[in-house]
mmCIF file of C-alpha atoms and ligand atoms in Angstrom:
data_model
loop_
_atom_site.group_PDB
_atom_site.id
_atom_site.type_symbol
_atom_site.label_atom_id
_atom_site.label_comp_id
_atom_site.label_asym_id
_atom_site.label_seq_id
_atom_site.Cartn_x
_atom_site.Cartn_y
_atom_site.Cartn_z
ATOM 1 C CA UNK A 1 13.040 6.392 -17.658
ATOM 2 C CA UNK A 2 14.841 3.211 -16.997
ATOM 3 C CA UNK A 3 13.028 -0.297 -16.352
ATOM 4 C CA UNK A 4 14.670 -2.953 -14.916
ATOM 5 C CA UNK A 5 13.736 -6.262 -15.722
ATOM 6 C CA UNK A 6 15.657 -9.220 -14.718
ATOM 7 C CA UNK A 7 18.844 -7.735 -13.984
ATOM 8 C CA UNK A 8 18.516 -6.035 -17.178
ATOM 9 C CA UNK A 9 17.488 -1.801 -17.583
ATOM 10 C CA UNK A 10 15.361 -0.966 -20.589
ATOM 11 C CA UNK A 11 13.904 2.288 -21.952
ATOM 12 C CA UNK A 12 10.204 2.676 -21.106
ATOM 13 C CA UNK A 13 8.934 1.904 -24.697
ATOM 14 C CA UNK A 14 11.208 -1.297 -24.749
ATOM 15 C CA UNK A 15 10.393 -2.254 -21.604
ATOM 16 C CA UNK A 16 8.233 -5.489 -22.646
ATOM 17 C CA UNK A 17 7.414 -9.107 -21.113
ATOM 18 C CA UNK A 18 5.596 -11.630 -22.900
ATOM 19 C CA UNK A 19 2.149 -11.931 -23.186
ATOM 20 C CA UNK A 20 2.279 -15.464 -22.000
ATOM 21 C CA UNK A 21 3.636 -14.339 -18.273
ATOM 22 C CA UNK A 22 1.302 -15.661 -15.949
ATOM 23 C CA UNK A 23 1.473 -12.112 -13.932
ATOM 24 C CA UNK A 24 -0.668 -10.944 -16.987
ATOM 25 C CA UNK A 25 -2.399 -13.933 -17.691
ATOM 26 C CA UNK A 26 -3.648 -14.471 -13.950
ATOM 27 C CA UNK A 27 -2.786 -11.990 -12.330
ATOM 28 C CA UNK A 28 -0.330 -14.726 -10.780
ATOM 29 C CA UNK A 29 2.481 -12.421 -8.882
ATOM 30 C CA UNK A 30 3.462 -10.475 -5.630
ATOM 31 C CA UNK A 31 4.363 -6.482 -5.601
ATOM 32 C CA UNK A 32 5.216 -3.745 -3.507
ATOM 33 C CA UNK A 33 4.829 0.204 -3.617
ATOM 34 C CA UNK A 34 7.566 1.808 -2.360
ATOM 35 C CA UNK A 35 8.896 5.035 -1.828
ATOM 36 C CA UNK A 36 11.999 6.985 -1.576
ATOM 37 C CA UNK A 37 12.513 10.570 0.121
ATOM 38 C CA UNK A 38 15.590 13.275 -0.094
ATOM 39 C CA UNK A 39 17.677 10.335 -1.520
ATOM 40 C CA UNK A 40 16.516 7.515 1.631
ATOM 41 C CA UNK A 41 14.421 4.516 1.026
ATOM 42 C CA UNK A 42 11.508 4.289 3.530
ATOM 43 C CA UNK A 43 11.490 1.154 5.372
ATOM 44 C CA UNK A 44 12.897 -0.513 2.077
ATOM 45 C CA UNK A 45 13.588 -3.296 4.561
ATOM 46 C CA UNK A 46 9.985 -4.004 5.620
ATOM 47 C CA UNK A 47 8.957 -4.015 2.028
ATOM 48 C CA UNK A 48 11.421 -6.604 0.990
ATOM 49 C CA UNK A 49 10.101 -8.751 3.528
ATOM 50 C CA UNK A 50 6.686 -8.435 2.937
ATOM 51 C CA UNK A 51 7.166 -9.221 -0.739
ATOM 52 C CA UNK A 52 9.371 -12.417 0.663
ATOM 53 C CA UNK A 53 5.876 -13.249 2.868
ATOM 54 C CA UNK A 54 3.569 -12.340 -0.307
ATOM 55 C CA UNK A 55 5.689 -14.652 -2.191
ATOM 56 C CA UNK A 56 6.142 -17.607 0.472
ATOM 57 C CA UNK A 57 2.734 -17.701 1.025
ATOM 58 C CA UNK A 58 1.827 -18.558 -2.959
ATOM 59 C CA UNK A 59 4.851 -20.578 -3.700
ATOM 60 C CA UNK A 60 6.477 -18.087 -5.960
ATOM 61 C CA UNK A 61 9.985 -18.948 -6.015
ATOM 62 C CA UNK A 62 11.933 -15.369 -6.408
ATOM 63 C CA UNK A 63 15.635 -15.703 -7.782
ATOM 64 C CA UNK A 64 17.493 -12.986 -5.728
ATOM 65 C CA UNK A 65 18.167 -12.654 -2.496
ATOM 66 C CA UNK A 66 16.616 -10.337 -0.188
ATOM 67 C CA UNK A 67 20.139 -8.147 0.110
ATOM 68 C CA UNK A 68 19.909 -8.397 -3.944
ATOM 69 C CA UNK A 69 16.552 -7.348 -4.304
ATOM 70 C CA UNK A 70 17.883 -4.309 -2.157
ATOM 71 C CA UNK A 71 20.383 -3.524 -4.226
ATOM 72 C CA UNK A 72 18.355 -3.869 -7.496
ATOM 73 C CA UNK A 73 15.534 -1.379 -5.814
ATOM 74 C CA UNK A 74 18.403 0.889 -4.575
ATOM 75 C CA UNK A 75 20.106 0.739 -8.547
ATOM 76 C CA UNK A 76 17.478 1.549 -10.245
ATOM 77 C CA UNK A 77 16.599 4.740 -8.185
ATOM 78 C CA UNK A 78 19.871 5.822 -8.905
ATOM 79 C CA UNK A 79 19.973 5.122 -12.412
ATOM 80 C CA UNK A 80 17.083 7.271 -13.075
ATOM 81 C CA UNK A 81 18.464 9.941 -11.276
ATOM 82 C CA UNK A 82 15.578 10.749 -8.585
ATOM 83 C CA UNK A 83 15.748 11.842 -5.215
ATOM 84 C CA UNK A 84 12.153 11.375 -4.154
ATOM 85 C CA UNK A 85 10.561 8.150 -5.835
ATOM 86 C CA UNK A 86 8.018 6.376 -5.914
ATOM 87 C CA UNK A 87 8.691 2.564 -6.763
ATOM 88 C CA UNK A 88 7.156 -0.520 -8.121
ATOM 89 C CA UNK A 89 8.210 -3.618 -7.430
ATOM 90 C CA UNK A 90 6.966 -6.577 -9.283
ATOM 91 C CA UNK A 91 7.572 -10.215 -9.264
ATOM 92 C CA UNK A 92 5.319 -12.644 -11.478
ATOM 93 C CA UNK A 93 5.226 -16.379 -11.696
ATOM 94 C CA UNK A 94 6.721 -16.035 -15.412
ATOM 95 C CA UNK A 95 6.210 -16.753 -18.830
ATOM 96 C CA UNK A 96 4.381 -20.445 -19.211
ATOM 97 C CA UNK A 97 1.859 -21.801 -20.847
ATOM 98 C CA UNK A 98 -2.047 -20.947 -21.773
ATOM 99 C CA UNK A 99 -3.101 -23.145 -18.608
ATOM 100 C CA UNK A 100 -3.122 -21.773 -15.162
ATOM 101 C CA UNK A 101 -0.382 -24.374 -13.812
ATOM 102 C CA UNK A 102 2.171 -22.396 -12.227
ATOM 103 C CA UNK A 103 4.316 -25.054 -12.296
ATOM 104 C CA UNK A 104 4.849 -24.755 -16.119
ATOM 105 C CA UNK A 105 6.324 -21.268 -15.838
ATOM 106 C CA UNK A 106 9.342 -23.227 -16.635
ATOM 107 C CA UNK A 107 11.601 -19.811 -16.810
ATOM 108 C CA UNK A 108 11.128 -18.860 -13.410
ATOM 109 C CA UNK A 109 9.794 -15.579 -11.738
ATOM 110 C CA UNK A 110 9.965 -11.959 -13.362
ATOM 111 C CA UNK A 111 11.327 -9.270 -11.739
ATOM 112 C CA UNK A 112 9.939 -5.241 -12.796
ATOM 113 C CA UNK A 113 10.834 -2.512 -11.175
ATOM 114 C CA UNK A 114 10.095 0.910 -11.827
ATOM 115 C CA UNK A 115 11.120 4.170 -10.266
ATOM 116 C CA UNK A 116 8.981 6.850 -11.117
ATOM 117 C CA UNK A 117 6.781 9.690 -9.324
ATOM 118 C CA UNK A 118 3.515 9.721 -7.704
ATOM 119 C CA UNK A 119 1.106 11.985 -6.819
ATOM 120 C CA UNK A 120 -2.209 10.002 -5.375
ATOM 121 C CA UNK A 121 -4.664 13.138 -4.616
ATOM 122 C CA UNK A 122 -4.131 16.306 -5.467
ATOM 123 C CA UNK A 123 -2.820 18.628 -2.938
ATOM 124 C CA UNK A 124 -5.913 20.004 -2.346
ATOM 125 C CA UNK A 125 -7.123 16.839 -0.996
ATOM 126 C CA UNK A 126 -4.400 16.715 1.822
ATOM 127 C CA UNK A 127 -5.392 20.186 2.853
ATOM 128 C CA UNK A 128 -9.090 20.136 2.790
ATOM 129 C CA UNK A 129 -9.896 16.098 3.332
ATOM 130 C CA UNK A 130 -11.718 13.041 1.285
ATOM 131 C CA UNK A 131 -14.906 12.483 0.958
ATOM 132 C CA UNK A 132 -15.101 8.888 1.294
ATOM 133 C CA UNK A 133 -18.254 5.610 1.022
ATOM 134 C CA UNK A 134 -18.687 2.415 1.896
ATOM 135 C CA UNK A 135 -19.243 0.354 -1.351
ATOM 136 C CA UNK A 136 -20.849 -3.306 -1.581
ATOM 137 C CA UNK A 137 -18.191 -5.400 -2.807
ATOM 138 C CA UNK A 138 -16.549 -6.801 0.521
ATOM 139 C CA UNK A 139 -12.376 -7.604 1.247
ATOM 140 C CA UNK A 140 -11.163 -10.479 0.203
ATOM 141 C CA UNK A 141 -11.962 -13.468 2.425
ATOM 142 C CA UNK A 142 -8.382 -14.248 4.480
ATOM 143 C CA UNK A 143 -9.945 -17.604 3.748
ATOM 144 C CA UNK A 144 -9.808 -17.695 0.162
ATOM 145 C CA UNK A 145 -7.141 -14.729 -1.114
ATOM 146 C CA UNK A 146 -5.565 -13.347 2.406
ATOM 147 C CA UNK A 147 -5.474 -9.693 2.012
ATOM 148 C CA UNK A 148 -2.015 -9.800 3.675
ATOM 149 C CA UNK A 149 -0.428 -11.299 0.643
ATOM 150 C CA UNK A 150 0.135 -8.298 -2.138
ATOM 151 C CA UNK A 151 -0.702 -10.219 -4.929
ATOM 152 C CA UNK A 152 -1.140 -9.019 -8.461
ATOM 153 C CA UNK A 153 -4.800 -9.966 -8.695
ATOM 154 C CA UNK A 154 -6.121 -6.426 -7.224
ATOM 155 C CA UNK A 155 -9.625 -6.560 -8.819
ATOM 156 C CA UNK A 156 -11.344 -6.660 -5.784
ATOM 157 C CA UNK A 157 -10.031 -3.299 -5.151
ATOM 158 C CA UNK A 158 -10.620 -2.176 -8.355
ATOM 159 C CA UNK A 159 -14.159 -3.125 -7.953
ATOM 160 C CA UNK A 160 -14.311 -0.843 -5.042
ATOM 161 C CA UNK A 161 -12.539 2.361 -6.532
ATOM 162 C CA UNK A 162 -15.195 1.963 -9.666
ATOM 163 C CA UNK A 163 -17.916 1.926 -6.767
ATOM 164 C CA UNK A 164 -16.440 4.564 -5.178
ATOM 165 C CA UNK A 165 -15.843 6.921 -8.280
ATOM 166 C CA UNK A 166 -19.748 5.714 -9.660
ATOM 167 C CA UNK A 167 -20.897 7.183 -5.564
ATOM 168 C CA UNK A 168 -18.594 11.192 -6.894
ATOM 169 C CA UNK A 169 -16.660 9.720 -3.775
ATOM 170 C CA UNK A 170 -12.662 9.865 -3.909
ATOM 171 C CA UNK A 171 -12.394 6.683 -1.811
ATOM 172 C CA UNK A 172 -14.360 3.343 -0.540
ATOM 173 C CA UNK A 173 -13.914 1.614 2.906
ATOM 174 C CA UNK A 174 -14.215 -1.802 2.215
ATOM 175 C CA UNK A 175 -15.892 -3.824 4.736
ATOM 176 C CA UNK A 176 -14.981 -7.686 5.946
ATOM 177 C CA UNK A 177 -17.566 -10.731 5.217
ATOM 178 C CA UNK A 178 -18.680 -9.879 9.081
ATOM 179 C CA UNK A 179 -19.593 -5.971 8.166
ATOM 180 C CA UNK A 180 -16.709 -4.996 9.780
ATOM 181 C CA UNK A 181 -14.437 -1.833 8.431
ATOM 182 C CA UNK A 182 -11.289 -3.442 6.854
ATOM 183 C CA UNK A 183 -9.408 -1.119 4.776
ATOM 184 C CA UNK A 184 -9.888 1.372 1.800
ATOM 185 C CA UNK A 185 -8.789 0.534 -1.943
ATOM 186 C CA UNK A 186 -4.937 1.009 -1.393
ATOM 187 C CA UNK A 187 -4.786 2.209 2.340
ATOM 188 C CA UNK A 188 -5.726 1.350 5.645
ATOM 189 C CA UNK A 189 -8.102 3.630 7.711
ATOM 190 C CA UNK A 190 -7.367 5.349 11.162
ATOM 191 C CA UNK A 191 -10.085 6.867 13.024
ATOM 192 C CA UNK A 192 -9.720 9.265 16.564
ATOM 193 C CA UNK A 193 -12.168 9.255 19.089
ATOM 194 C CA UNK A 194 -11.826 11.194 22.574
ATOM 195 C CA UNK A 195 -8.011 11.896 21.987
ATOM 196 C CA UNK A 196 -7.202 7.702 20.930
ATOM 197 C CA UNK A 197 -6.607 6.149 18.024
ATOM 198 C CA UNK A 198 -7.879 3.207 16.746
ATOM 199 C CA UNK A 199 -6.939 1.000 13.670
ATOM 200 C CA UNK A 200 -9.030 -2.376 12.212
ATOM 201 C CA UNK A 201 -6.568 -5.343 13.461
ATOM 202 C CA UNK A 202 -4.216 -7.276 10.533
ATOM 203 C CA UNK A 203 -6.604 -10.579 10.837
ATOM 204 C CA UNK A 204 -9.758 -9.736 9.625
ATOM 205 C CA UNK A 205 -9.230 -8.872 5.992
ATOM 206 C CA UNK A 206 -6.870 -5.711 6.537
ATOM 207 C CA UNK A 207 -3.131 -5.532 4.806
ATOM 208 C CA UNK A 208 -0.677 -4.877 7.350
ATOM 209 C CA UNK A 209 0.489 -1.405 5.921
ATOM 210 C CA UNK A 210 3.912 -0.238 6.437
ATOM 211 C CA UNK A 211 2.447 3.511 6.750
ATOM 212 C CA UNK A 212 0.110 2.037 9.141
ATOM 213 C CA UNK A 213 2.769 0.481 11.476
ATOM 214 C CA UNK A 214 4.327 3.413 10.919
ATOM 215 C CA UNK A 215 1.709 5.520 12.184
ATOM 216 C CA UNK A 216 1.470 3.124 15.171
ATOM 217 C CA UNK A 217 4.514 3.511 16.300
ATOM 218 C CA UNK A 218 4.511 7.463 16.338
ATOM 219 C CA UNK A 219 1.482 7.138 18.288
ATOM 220 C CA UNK A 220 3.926 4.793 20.988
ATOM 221 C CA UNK A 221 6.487 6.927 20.923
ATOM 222 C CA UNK A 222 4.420 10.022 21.509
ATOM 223 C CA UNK A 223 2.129 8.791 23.955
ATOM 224 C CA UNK A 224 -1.007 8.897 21.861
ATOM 225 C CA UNK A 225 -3.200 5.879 22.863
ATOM 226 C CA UNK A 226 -3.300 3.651 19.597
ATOM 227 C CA UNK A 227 -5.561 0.425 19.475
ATOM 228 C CA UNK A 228 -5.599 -2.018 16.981
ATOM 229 C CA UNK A 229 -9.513 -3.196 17.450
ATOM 230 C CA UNK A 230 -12.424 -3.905 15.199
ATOM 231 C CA UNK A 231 -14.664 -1.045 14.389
ATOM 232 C CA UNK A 232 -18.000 -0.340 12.996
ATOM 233 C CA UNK A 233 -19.383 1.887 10.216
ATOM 234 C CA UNK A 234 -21.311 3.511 13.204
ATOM 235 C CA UNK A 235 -17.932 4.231 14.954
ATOM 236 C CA UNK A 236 -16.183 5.586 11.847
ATOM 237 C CA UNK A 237 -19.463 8.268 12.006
ATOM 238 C CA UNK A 238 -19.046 9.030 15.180
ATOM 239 C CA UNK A 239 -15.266 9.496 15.624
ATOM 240 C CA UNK A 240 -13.665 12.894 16.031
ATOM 241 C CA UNK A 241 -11.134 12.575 13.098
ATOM 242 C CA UNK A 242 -10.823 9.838 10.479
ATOM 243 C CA UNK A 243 -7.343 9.405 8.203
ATOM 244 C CA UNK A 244 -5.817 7.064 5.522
ATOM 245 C CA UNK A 245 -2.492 5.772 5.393
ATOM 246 C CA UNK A 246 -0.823 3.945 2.813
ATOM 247 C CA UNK A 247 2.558 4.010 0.776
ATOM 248 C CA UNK A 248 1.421 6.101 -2.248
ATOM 249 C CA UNK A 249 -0.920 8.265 0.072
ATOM 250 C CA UNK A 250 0.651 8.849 2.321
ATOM 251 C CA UNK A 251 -1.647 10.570 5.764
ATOM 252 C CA UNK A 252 -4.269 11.541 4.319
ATOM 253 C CA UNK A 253 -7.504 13.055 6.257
ATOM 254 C CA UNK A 254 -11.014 12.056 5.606
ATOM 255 C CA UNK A 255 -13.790 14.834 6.656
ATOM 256 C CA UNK A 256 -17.345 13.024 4.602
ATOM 257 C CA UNK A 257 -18.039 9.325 5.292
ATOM 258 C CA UNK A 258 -21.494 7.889 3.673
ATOM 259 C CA UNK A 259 -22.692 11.531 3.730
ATOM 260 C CA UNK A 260 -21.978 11.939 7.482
ATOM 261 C CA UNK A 261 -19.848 14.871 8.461
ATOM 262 C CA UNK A 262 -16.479 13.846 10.457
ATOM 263 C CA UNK A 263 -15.755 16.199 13.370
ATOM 264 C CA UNK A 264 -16.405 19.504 12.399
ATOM 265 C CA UNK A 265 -15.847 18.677 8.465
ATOM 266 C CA UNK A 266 -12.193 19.841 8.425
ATOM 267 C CA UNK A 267 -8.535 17.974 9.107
ATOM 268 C CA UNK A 268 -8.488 16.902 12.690
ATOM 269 C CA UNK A 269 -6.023 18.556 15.105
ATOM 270 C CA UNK A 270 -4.551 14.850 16.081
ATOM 271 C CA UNK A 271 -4.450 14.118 11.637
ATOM 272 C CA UNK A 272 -2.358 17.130 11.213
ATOM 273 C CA UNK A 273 0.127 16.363 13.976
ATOM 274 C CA UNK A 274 0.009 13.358 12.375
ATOM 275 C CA UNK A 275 0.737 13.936 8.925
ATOM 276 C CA UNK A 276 3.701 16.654 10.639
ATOM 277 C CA UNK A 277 5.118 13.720 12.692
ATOM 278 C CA UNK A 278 4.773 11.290 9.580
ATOM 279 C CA UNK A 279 6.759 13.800 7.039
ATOM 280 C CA UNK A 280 9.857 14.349 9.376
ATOM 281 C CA UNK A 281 10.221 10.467 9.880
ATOM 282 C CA UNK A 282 10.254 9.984 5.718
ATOM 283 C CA UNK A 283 12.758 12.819 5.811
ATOM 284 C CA UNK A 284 14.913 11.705 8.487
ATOM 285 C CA UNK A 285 15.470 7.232 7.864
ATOM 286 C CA UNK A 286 15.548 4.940 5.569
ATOM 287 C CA UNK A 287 18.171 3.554 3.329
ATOM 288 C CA UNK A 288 20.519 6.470 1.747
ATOM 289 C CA UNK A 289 21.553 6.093 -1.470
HETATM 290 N N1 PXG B 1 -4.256 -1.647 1.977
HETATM 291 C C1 PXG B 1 -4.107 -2.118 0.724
HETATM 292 C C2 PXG B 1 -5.133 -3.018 0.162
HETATM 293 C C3 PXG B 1 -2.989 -1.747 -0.028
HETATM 294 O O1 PXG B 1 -2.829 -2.216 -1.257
HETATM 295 C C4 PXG B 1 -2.229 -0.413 1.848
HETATM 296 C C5 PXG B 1 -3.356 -0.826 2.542
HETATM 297 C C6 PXG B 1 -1.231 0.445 2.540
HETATM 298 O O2 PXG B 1 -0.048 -0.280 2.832
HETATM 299 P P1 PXG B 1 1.364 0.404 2.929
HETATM 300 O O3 PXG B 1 2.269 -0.700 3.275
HETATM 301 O O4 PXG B 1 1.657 0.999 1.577
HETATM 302 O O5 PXG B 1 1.280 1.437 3.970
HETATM 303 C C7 PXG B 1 -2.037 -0.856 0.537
HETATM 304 C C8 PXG B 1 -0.850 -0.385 -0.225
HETATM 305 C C9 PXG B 1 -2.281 2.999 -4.782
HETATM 306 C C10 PXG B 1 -1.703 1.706 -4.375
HETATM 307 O O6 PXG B 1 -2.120 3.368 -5.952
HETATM 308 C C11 PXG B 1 -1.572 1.325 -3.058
HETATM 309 C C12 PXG B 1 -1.071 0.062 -2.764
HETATM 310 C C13 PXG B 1 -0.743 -0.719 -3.780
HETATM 311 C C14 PXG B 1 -0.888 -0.315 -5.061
HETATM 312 C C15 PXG B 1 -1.350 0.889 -5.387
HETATM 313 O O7 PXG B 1 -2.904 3.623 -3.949
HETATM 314 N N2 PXG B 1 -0.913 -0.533 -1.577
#
């Protein structure tokens, strides 16, 4: 496996930044998960520009250009040889000092990226469904750490998959400071209720996925009624289906929440048309390479 790392490709075990990056440090940094199907990157755009937003937003300075950063993602696919990928895109404030002033990362940004695979859940998972619970610690405030910026400080996640593995569950909704659902660990939630779809909105603590919007606009283009709207726990009980999107997940479909049986405790006939829908778009855009 090749690394790159500022312009430069490594082996894995040389791969190495200093202990004094700031990315490490404080978890001071942007990324993005991407992936790559039959040799086409999925909406490689859309990532780039989120990781441009992610970056704007804390004042990280990244030394490429967004076409470069495309190319650089696109190279280092090819260089390891892979025609389905999944890829990791990093870029931390840098090497400075033992303070937490950014503006001492007198090198500049880092740039990682690795192409490697992923397999989130088993396979099993995507046929039979997750059993999934909501867990105490809340989403980030869009107040204090916006949940739209995809910054290397993921703890609060973190916090939630330990909560969710310590409940035998394979996944945790998160909830916003109101009680609202907001998202899972690494995916957004969908649930279906009398044939329409409905989605948490971007502003209340919920990452904008690229899966999701995905999703969305499948729903648009085939007519399925698809709101973006804020819903409760009781909702998410009562719907008909309930799926995750995300990057590395993919669709996935959720049959347990909190102990309560979703639908008739199987993948929904709208999640598998879905996930059907969802593979042939991978399969058929995205950048070729
Ligand atoms: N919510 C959060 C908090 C995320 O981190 C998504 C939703 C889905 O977004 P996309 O754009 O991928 O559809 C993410 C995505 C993982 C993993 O291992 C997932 C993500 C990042 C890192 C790891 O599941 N992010």
């Amino acid at each position: 496996m090749k690394i790159y790392i500022n312009g430069k490709f490594f082996e894995k075990a040389q791969a190495r930044v200093s202990v004094f990056d700031h990315g490490l440090l404080y978890g001071d940094g942007v990324f993005e998960g991407i992936r790559s199907y039959k040799r086409r990157v999925f909406k490689l755009k859309e990532h780039i520009d989120r990781l441009f937003e992610s970056a704007q937003s804390i004042m990280l300075k990244i030394p490429l250009t967004k076409e470069q950063m495309i190319k650089a993602v696109v190279q280092t696919i090819k260089v390891n040889k892979l025609d389905d990928a999944y890829i990791r895109l990093v870029v931390t404030r840098g090497e400075g000092d033992l303070g937490l002033d950014p503006r001492k990362c007198y090198a500049g940004a880092t740039i990682i990226i690795i192409a490697d695979k992923i397999a989130l859940y088993p396979e099993k998972l995507y046929r039979e469904g997750l059993t999934i619970v909501t867990v105490p610690t809340v989403r980030n405030l869009p107040e204090a750490l916006n949940p739209q910026i995809k910054s290397l400080n993921y703890l609060n996640n973190i916090l939630a998959k330990i909560e969710a593995a310590n409940s035998g569950c394979d996944e945790a909704i998160m909830l916003d400071s109101l009680g609202y659902v907001a998202e899972c660990t690494g995916d957004n939630i969908f649930v279906v209720k009398n044939g329409h779809l409905y989605t948490p909105p971007q502003c209340m603590g919920t990452l904008r996925g690229i899966t999701r919007d995905a999703i969305l606009e499948l729903a648009r283009k085939n007519k399925i009624p698809a709101h973006e709207h804020v819903i409760t726990r009781h909702e998410v009980y009562i719907s008909d289906e309930c799926f995750l999107t995300g990057t590395a997940a993919e669709v996935i479909p959720v049959v347990k929440v909190d102990g309560r049986t979703i639908g008739q405790g199987k993948p929904g006939k709208l999640t598998l048309s879905l996930m059907k829908k969802f593979k042939i778009l991978t399969a058929q855009n995205g950048v070729k390479y």
